[in-house]
Tab-separated table of C-alpha atoms and ligand atoms in Angstrom:
chain	number	residue	atom	x	y	z
A	86	MET	CA	23.304	-11.289	9.294
A	87	LYS	CA	25.398	-10.716	6.181
A	88	ILE	CA	24.151	-10.562	2.610
A	89	THR	CA	26.223	-12.609	0.211
A	90	HIS	CA	24.253	-12.191	-3.008
A	91	ALA	CA	21.330	-10.240	-4.433
A	92	ASP	CA	19.143	-10.476	-7.527
A	93	ILE	CA	17.013	-7.546	-8.665
A	94	TYR	CA	14.074	-8.308	-10.967
A	95	PRO	CA	12.367	-5.444	-12.863
A	96	LEU	CA	8.876	-6.746	-13.659
A	97	SER	CA	5.879	-5.818	-15.769
A	98	ILE	CA	2.724	-7.810	-14.949
A	99	PRO	CA	-0.430	-7.020	-16.948
A	100	LEU	CA	-3.593	-6.013	-15.089
A	101	ILE	CA	-6.869	-7.857	-15.688
A	102	GLU	CA	-8.241	-4.571	-16.992
A	103	PRO	CA	-6.805	-1.020	-17.182
A	104	MET	CA	-7.239	1.024	-14.002
A	105	LYS	CA	-8.296	4.592	-14.674
A	106	MET	CA	-7.359	7.246	-12.166
A	107	SER	CA	-7.766	10.995	-12.426
A	108	ARG	CA	-4.253	11.611	-13.746
A	109	GLU	CA	-3.166	8.280	-15.236
A	110	ILE	CA	-4.327	4.970	-16.662
A	111	VAL	CA	-2.414	1.964	-15.338
A	112	VAL	CA	-2.314	-1.078	-17.642
A	113	ASP	CA	0.434	-3.113	-16.018
A	114	ALA	CA	2.162	-3.462	-12.683
A	115	LYS	CA	5.677	-2.121	-12.972
A	116	THR	CA	7.221	-3.502	-9.855
A	117	VAL	CA	10.691	-4.519	-8.688
A	118	LEU	CA	11.438	-7.692	-6.743
A	119	LEU	CA	14.621	-8.129	-4.753
A	120	CYS	CA	15.943	-11.495	-3.567
A	121	LEU	CA	18.716	-11.405	-0.966
A	122	THR	CA	20.743	-14.486	-0.014
A	123	ASP	CA	22.346	-14.409	3.435
A	124	ASP	CA	25.415	-16.159	4.820
A	125	LYS	CA	23.239	-19.056	6.077
A	126	GLY	CA	21.878	-19.633	2.572
A	127	ARG	CA	18.411	-18.245	3.364
A	128	GLN	CA	16.581	-16.104	0.858
A	129	GLY	CA	14.658	-12.957	1.732
A	130	TRP	CA	12.356	-11.173	-0.693
A	131	GLY	CA	11.395	-7.517	-1.044
A	132	GLU	CA	9.209	-5.566	-3.454
A	133	ALA	CA	8.488	-1.971	-4.409
A	134	SER	CA	6.427	-0.589	-7.267
A	135	VAL	CA	6.862	2.471	-9.409
A	136	ALA	CA	4.603	5.443	-8.682
A	137	PRO	CA	5.628	8.413	-10.822
A	138	LEU	CA	2.840	10.622	-9.448
A	139	MET	CA	3.146	9.575	-5.805
A	140	THR	CA	6.827	8.917	-5.083
A	141	GLY	CA	8.342	10.120	-8.364
A	142	GLU	CA	9.749	6.638	-8.983
A	143	THR	CA	9.987	5.120	-12.462
A	144	LEU	CA	11.263	1.622	-13.199
A	145	ASP	CA	14.704	2.976	-14.126
A	146	SER	CA	15.060	5.211	-11.072
A	147	LEU	CA	13.807	2.510	-8.726
A	148	ILE	CA	16.193	-0.127	-10.102
A	149	GLY	CA	19.079	2.346	-9.872
A	150	SER	CA	18.369	3.223	-6.230
A	151	ILE	CA	17.819	-0.394	-5.168
A	152	LYS	CA	21.039	-1.493	-6.869
A	153	TYR	CA	22.970	1.318	-5.192
A	154	LEU	CA	21.560	0.440	-1.748
A	155	VAL	CA	22.077	-3.289	-2.180
A	156	GLU	CA	25.688	-2.960	-3.326
A	157	LYS	CA	26.478	-0.957	-0.178
A	158	SER	CA	24.522	-3.486	1.919
A	159	LEU	CA	26.866	-6.338	1.119
A	160	SER	CA	29.525	-5.097	3.536
A	161	ILE	CA	27.106	-4.508	6.435
A	162	ASP	CA	26.275	-6.869	9.293
A	163	TRP	CA	22.484	-6.443	9.632
A	164	LEU	CA	21.706	-7.033	13.286
A	165	LYS	CA	18.760	-5.007	14.593
A	166	PRO	CA	15.721	-3.983	12.528
A	167	ASP	CA	15.511	-0.791	14.608
A	168	ASP	CA	18.778	0.318	13.001
A	169	PHE	CA	17.894	-0.528	9.393
A	170	ALA	CA	16.276	2.794	8.456
A	171	GLU	CA	19.123	4.803	9.973
A	172	ILE	CA	21.685	2.744	8.053
A	173	PHE	CA	19.736	3.269	4.812
A	174	ASN	CA	19.811	7.015	5.433
A	175	LEU	CA	23.583	6.939	5.847
A	176	ILE	CA	23.829	5.355	2.384
A	177	LEU	CA	21.195	7.231	0.374
A	178	TYR	CA	19.102	10.358	0.879
A	179	SER	CA	15.319	10.020	0.403
A	180	ASN	CA	14.213	7.277	-2.091
A	181	ALA	CA	11.626	5.719	0.232
A	182	SER	CA	10.494	3.062	-2.262
A	183	ALA	CA	13.966	1.557	-2.698
A	184	LYS	CA	14.465	1.552	1.075
A	185	ALA	CA	11.077	-0.144	1.535
A	186	CYS	CA	12.136	-2.868	-0.903
A	187	LEU	CA	15.427	-3.533	0.873
A	188	GLU	CA	13.876	-3.351	4.353
A	189	MET	CA	11.210	-5.900	3.356
A	190	ALA	CA	13.856	-8.369	2.151
A	191	LEU	CA	15.984	-7.832	5.279
A	192	LEU	CA	12.960	-8.259	7.578
A	193	ASP	CA	12.018	-11.402	5.665
A	194	LEU	CA	15.495	-12.801	6.458
A	195	TYR	CA	15.467	-11.507	10.042
A	196	THR	CA	12.076	-12.993	10.916
A	197	GLN	CA	13.035	-16.301	9.303
A	198	GLU	CA	16.143	-16.298	11.473
A	199	VAL	CA	14.204	-15.650	14.691
A	200	GLY	CA	11.501	-18.106	13.614
A	201	LEU	CA	8.537	-15.717	13.590
A	202	PRO	CA	6.063	-14.562	10.990
A	203	LEU	CA	6.576	-10.873	10.257
A	204	TRP	CA	3.126	-9.958	11.575
A	205	ARG	CA	3.877	-11.535	14.956
A	206	TYR	CA	7.246	-9.797	15.138
A	207	LEU	CA	5.462	-6.475	14.468
A	208	ARG	CA	2.829	-7.299	17.048
A	209	GLY	CA	5.644	-7.839	19.558
A	210	ARG	CA	7.024	-4.392	18.711
A	211	ASN	CA	3.598	-3.006	19.584
A	212	ALA	CA	3.766	-4.893	22.899
A	213	VAL	CA	0.586	-6.807	22.123
A	214	PRO	CA	0.913	-9.971	24.238
A	215	ASN	CA	-2.106	-11.786	22.798
A	216	GLU	CA	-0.947	-15.072	21.278
A	217	SER	CA	-4.164	-15.733	19.389
A	218	ALA	CA	-4.432	-15.382	15.617
A	219	PRO	CA	-5.490	-11.896	14.525
A	220	ALA	CA	-8.850	-11.185	12.929
A	221	ALA	CA	-9.071	-11.166	9.144
A	222	ILE	CA	-8.533	-7.767	7.507
A	223	PRO	CA	-11.355	-6.325	5.370
A	224	LEU	CA	-10.272	-5.803	1.770
A	225	LEU	CA	-11.097	-2.610	-0.026
A	226	ARG	CA	-12.323	-3.196	-3.579
A	227	MET	CA	-11.858	-0.551	-6.245
A	228	LEU	CA	-14.734	0.301	-8.578
A	229	GLY	CA	-14.174	1.773	-12.030
A	230	GLY	CA	-15.298	1.851	-15.643
A	231	SER	CA	-18.820	2.827	-16.731
A	232	LEU	CA	-21.474	3.178	-14.049
A	233	ASP	CA	-23.180	0.021	-15.337
A	234	LYS	CA	-19.916	-1.889	-14.936
A	235	GLU	CA	-19.357	-0.420	-11.479
A	236	LEU	CA	-22.836	-1.511	-10.416
A	237	SER	CA	-22.344	-4.957	-11.886
A	238	ASP	CA	-18.923	-5.353	-10.172
A	239	ALA	CA	-20.366	-4.059	-6.904
A	240	GLU	CA	-23.093	-6.706	-7.041
A	241	THR	CA	-20.649	-9.490	-7.946
A	242	PHE	CA	-18.060	-8.677	-5.297
A	243	ARG	CA	-20.650	-7.885	-2.626
A	244	ALA	CA	-22.029	-11.376	-3.154
A	245	LEU	CA	-18.477	-12.635	-2.530
A	246	GLY	CA	-18.415	-10.839	0.826
A	247	PHE	CA	-16.728	-7.503	0.070
A	248	ARG	CA	-17.974	-4.628	2.262
A	249	HIS	CA	-15.266	-1.963	1.741
A	250	TRP	CA	-15.234	0.050	-1.517
A	251	LYS	CA	-13.271	2.765	-3.212
A	252	ILE	CA	-14.702	4.850	-6.053
A	253	LYS	CA	-12.131	6.678	-8.137
A	254	ILE	CA	-13.304	10.208	-8.942
A	255	GLY	CA	-11.865	13.264	-10.639
A	256	SER	CA	-11.740	12.281	-14.287
A	257	LEU	CA	-15.399	13.209	-14.942
A	258	THR	CA	-17.258	16.433	-14.116
A	259	LEU	CA	-18.120	16.996	-10.474
A	260	ASP	CA	-21.839	16.491	-11.148
A	261	GLU	CA	-21.177	13.215	-12.979
A	262	ASP	CA	-19.029	11.963	-10.090
A	263	LEU	CA	-21.664	13.005	-7.552
A	264	HIS	CA	-24.256	11.062	-9.507
A	265	ARG	CA	-22.021	7.944	-9.537
A	266	VAL	CA	-21.414	8.278	-5.818
A	267	LYS	CA	-25.143	8.549	-5.104
A	268	VAL	CA	-26.083	5.561	-7.258
A	269	LEU	CA	-23.309	3.400	-5.804
A	270	SER	CA	-24.143	4.505	-2.246
A	271	ASP	CA	-27.748	3.435	-2.867
A	272	ALA	CA	-26.552	0.041	-4.119
A	273	LEU	CA	-24.025	-0.517	-1.323
A	274	GLY	CA	-25.984	0.889	1.611
A	275	GLY	CA	-24.457	0.070	5.004
A	276	ASP	CA	-20.997	-0.701	3.605
A	277	VAL	CA	-17.779	1.280	4.060
A	278	ILE	CA	-17.700	3.361	0.867
A	279	SER	CA	-14.947	5.823	0.029
A	280	VAL	CA	-13.833	7.950	-2.891
A	281	ASP	CA	-10.326	8.810	-4.055
A	282	ALA	CA	-9.675	11.825	-6.283
A	283	ASN	CA	-5.874	11.429	-6.448
A	284	CYS	CA	-5.462	15.222	-6.077
A	285	ALA	CA	-7.789	16.093	-8.973
A	286	LEU	CA	-10.282	18.541	-7.424
A	287	THR	CA	-9.964	22.259	-6.860
A	288	LEU	CA	-10.592	23.429	-3.305
A	289	PRO	CA	-14.041	24.944	-4.127
A	290	ASN	CA	-15.094	21.734	-5.910
A	291	ALA	CA	-13.776	19.595	-3.065
A	292	ILE	CA	-15.805	21.612	-0.540
A	293	ARG	CA	-18.896	21.364	-2.726
A	294	PHE	CA	-18.360	17.614	-3.059
A	295	CYS	CA	-18.003	17.056	0.688
A	296	GLN	CA	-21.024	19.152	1.564
A	297	SER	CA	-23.270	17.520	-1.020
A	298	LYS	CA	-26.128	15.221	-0.105
A	299	GLU	CA	-24.885	12.690	-2.676
A	300	ALA	CA	-21.587	12.205	-0.788
A	301	SER	CA	-23.077	12.208	2.709
A	302	ARG	CA	-22.997	8.411	3.095
A	303	LEU	CA	-19.277	8.084	2.369
A	304	SER	CA	-17.081	6.800	5.178
A	305	PHE	CA	-14.182	8.940	3.966
A	306	ALA	CA	-12.941	10.858	0.934
A	307	GLU	CA	-9.284	10.474	0.000
A	308	GLN	CA	-6.924	13.133	-1.304
A	309	LEU	CA	-9.464	15.378	-2.971
A	310	ILE	CA	-7.038	18.274	-3.496
A	311	PRO	CA	-3.411	18.450	-4.678
A	312	ALA	CA	-0.735	17.616	-2.120
A	313	ASP	CA	1.164	20.839	-2.810
A	314	LEU	CA	-1.645	23.156	-1.692
A	315	PRO	CA	-1.010	25.094	1.531
A	316	MET	CA	-1.915	23.564	4.881
A	317	GLY	CA	-4.650	26.190	5.333
A	318	ASP	CA	-6.558	24.700	2.378
A	319	PHE	CA	-6.553	21.256	3.998
A	320	VAL	CA	-7.717	22.741	7.304
A	321	LEU	CA	-10.540	24.621	5.571
A	322	LEU	CA	-11.600	21.530	3.635
A	323	ASN	CA	-11.523	19.365	6.754
A	324	ARG	CA	-13.592	21.881	8.728
A	325	SER	CA	-16.061	22.345	5.882
A	326	SER	CA	-16.609	18.663	5.237
A	327	GLY	CA	-19.352	16.525	6.648
A	328	ILE	CA	-17.303	13.382	5.971
A	329	PRO	CA	-13.793	12.429	7.167
A	330	MET	CA	-10.953	13.618	4.940
A	331	GLY	CA	-8.406	10.925	4.088
A	332	LEU	CA	-4.949	11.831	2.804
A	333	ASP	CA	-2.661	9.742	0.626
A	334	GLU	CA	-0.348	11.698	-1.692
A	335	SER	CA	0.126	14.282	1.123
A	336	ILE	CA	1.494	11.745	3.590
A	337	HIS	CA	4.903	10.069	3.373
A	338	GLY	CA	5.654	9.430	7.017
A	339	VAL	CA	5.388	10.369	10.666
A	340	VAL	CA	6.694	13.931	10.201
A	341	GLU	CA	3.891	14.886	7.816
A	342	LEU	CA	1.312	13.101	9.933
A	343	GLU	CA	2.378	15.141	12.956
A	344	GLN	CA	2.064	18.377	10.963
A	345	PHE	CA	-1.439	17.512	9.743
A	346	ILE	CA	-2.477	16.324	13.210
A	347	GLU	CA	-1.293	19.560	14.807
A	348	ALA	CA	-3.164	21.587	12.187
A	349	GLY	CA	-6.358	19.533	12.543
A	350	ALA	CA	-6.326	19.071	8.792
A	351	PHE	CA	-7.566	15.525	8.187
A	352	GLY	CA	-9.506	12.543	9.457
A	353	GLY	CA	-7.103	9.749	8.524
A	354	ALA	CA	-4.521	8.525	6.045
A	355	SER	CA	-3.626	5.867	3.529
A	356	LEU	CA	-0.371	4.066	4.346
A	357	LYS	CA	1.786	2.548	1.613
A	358	LEU	CA	5.236	1.064	2.155
A	359	ILE	CA	6.648	2.841	-0.905
A	360	LYS	CA	5.818	6.171	0.759
A	361	THR	CA	6.902	5.481	4.333
A	362	GLY	CA	10.187	3.850	3.365
A	363	GLY	CA	9.225	0.523	4.827
A	364	ILE	CA	7.229	-1.613	7.186
A	365	ILE	CA	8.518	-0.340	10.529
A	366	ASN	CA	7.884	3.304	9.616
A	367	ALA	CA	4.411	2.390	8.353
A	368	LEU	CA	3.692	0.667	11.667
A	369	SER	CA	4.759	3.846	13.491
A	370	CYS	CA	2.382	5.850	11.269
A	371	ALA	CA	-0.495	3.465	12.013
A	372	ASN	CA	0.176	3.693	15.752
A	373	LEU	CA	0.275	7.498	15.628
A	374	LEU	CA	-3.029	7.645	13.754
A	375	ARG	CA	-4.681	5.263	16.189
A	376	GLU	CA	-3.340	7.238	19.153
A	377	HIS	CA	-5.101	10.325	17.788
A	378	ARG	CA	-8.283	8.405	16.984
A	379	LEU	CA	-7.817	8.933	13.258
A	380	GLY	CA	-8.701	6.406	10.569
A	381	PHE	CA	-6.253	4.597	8.331
A	382	ASN	CA	-6.197	2.223	5.455
A	383	LEU	CA	-3.332	0.077	4.261
A	384	ALA	CA	-2.671	0.086	0.561
A	385	CYS	CA	-0.479	-1.408	-2.113
A	386	LYS	CA	0.183	0.656	-5.206
A	387	ILE	CA	-1.725	-0.440	-8.294
A	388	ALA	CA	-0.398	-2.997	-8.575
A	389	GLU	CA	1.937	-5.036	-6.406
A	390	SER	CA	2.216	-8.805	-6.039
A	391	SER	CA	1.269	-11.069	-3.127
A	392	LEU	CA	4.706	-10.436	-1.647
A	393	SER	CA	4.140	-6.742	-0.966
A	394	ALA	CA	0.537	-7.528	-0.058
A	395	ALA	CA	1.730	-9.945	2.651
A	396	ALA	CA	4.191	-7.407	4.056
A	397	THR	CA	1.572	-4.653	4.093
A	398	ALA	CA	-1.089	-6.920	5.587
A	399	SER	CA	1.330	-7.876	8.375
A	400	ILE	CA	0.974	-4.324	9.703
A	401	GLY	CA	-2.790	-4.801	9.824
A	402	PHE	CA	-2.482	-8.154	11.586
A	403	ALA	CA	-0.130	-6.541	14.100
A	404	MET	CA	-2.512	-3.607	14.677
A	405	GLY	CA	-5.499	-5.903	15.149
A	406	GLU	CA	-7.857	-3.845	13.018
A	407	VAL	CA	-7.761	-1.644	9.928
A	408	SER	CA	-10.712	0.716	10.174
A	409	TRP	CA	-10.675	1.896	6.547
A	410	GLY	CA	-9.716	-1.450	5.017
A	411	PHE	CA	-6.782	-2.860	3.083
A	412	SER	CA	-6.339	-2.175	-0.608
A	413	MET	CA	-4.659	-5.426	-1.711
A	414	SER	CA	-3.824	-4.792	-5.322
A	415	ASN	CA	-2.689	-8.257	-6.437
A	416	GLN	CA	-6.410	-8.924	-7.018
A	417	TYR	CA	-6.166	-6.734	-10.152
A	418	LEU	CA	-3.193	-8.648	-11.660
A	419	MET	CA	-3.674	-10.999	-14.589
A	420	PHE	CA	-1.454	-13.445	-12.658
A	421	ASP	CA	0.780	-13.382	-9.608
A	422	VAL	CA	4.433	-14.352	-9.103
A	423	CYS	CA	3.958	-16.948	-6.361
A	424	ASP	CA	2.460	-20.444	-6.496
A	425	VAL	CA	-0.407	-19.660	-4.129
A	426	PRO	CA	-1.423	-15.986	-4.380
A	427	LEU	CA	-3.195	-14.259	-1.507
A	428	VAL	CA	-6.941	-14.234	-2.092
A	429	ALA	CA	-10.010	-12.660	-0.558
A	430	LYS	CA	-12.173	-14.925	1.558
A	431	ARG	CA	-15.579	-13.402	2.211
A	432	GLY	CA	-14.059	-10.026	1.327
A	433	CYS	CA	-11.240	-10.345	3.849
A	434	LEU	CA	-7.640	-11.545	4.040
A	435	ASP	CA	-6.895	-14.033	6.802
A	436	VAL	CA	-3.523	-14.644	8.392
A	437	GLU	CA	-3.614	-18.382	7.689
A	438	GLN	CA	-2.588	-17.655	4.091
A	439	LEU	CA	0.840	-16.486	5.253
A	440	ALA	CA	3.748	-18.854	5.960
A	441	SER	CA	4.769	-19.437	9.572
A	442	THR	CA	8.011	-17.453	9.357
A	443	GLY	CA	9.193	-14.424	7.401
A	444	VAL	CA	6.986	-12.102	5.354
A	445	GLY	CA	4.975	-15.183	4.471
A	446	ILE	CA	5.080	-15.276	0.669
A	447	THR	CA	7.874	-16.716	-1.460
A	448	PRO	CA	7.786	-15.887	-5.177
A	449	ASN	CA	8.268	-18.687	-7.676
A	450	ILE	CA	11.491	-17.827	-9.445
A	451	ASN	CA	10.324	-19.243	-12.769
A	452	ARG	CA	7.186	-17.114	-12.705
A	453	VAL	CA	9.264	-14.077	-11.780
A	454	LYS	CA	11.583	-14.610	-14.741
A	455	GLU	CA	8.605	-14.904	-17.098
A	456	VAL	CA	7.475	-11.345	-16.340
A	457	ILE	CA	10.756	-9.448	-16.558
A	458	ALA	CA	9.858	-6.087	-18.101
A	459	LYS	CA	10.567	-5.749	-21.820
A	460	GLY	CA	14.034	-4.325	-22.444
A	461	TYR	CA	15.229	-5.206	-18.909
A	462	SER	CA	17.028	-8.153	-17.360
A	463	THR	CA	17.887	-9.542	-13.923
A	464	ILE	CA	20.578	-7.544	-12.135
A	465	GLN	CA	22.976	-9.481	-9.926
A	466	CYS	CA	24.951	-7.914	-7.088
B	776	MG	MG1	-5.140	7.018	-2.887
């Protein structure tokens, strides 16, 4: 499989409403789409979003790395997906997000060529022989804004079938966050409720949070403390906590997972393609977590389009279940880049929304061109 042409699209898509996290407020999705054309005339699409506080990527750095990788890719015959990551590493050190973008586009082409949907190809890698359609994946809905708005959104989306929730914490005082968590836990009793501090708590505050009565009904608490704290702090927090400790910013792949598993420092992890460097590595992470009876959720960065959502969901469909839910962030976009965006049905994503070959979502080129980020243009290779 040879690549004959590539277009790189730096995009800015407004969110329906700003998303407030402990260390940043996101108002638009800064994401990069890549369209590869192969020697048979097929097109394969990839996507990766910026995440300055998670991967260090900005729009400029991401475009630069993708362009560099793609230019070198034009002379390569892409045969086996198992070799893709190794080839990327021979071209460029680190830069997981750019590699995830290119891998997604290459896997889109590869699975079109072999006539399979990506999720079924991944299921085959996991040696799951079952030919039946996988169960729908529960979607994790983020709550934010004032407590009244959070309660109102919780009621609205619960009525639509959502049962997995994430409460962003860390930008208010600990007591204020504990109060929110208690009130929302009362309102959403029986559901899978989680919090995410995006590294904002000190270790003493994190321990106090996890041992509090208010937080006792949470299914997991994600990345309470900064990723650069020593392993011993994570072990202490995990041992002190009455609820499972999820990690996000701390985890970028199998190597870190193995270190945290050996230390007994967590209860599960959040997997994003921009961190793992792609779909196949993320699948390996999910398998490792399952093997050790740890939880995991799949997540897109706030925010990515239906394209990245389809690729990420394919891991869930291949795994058969996603215990901590799937954070599909296209639901926060003002509009999507494809004709038929992925949508929640009774709070879940079903596989029928994906096309029968490839990643399963094809962006509409006219829509893509309408949301090119201000000051940027399409890059052709
Ligand atoms: Mg997180």
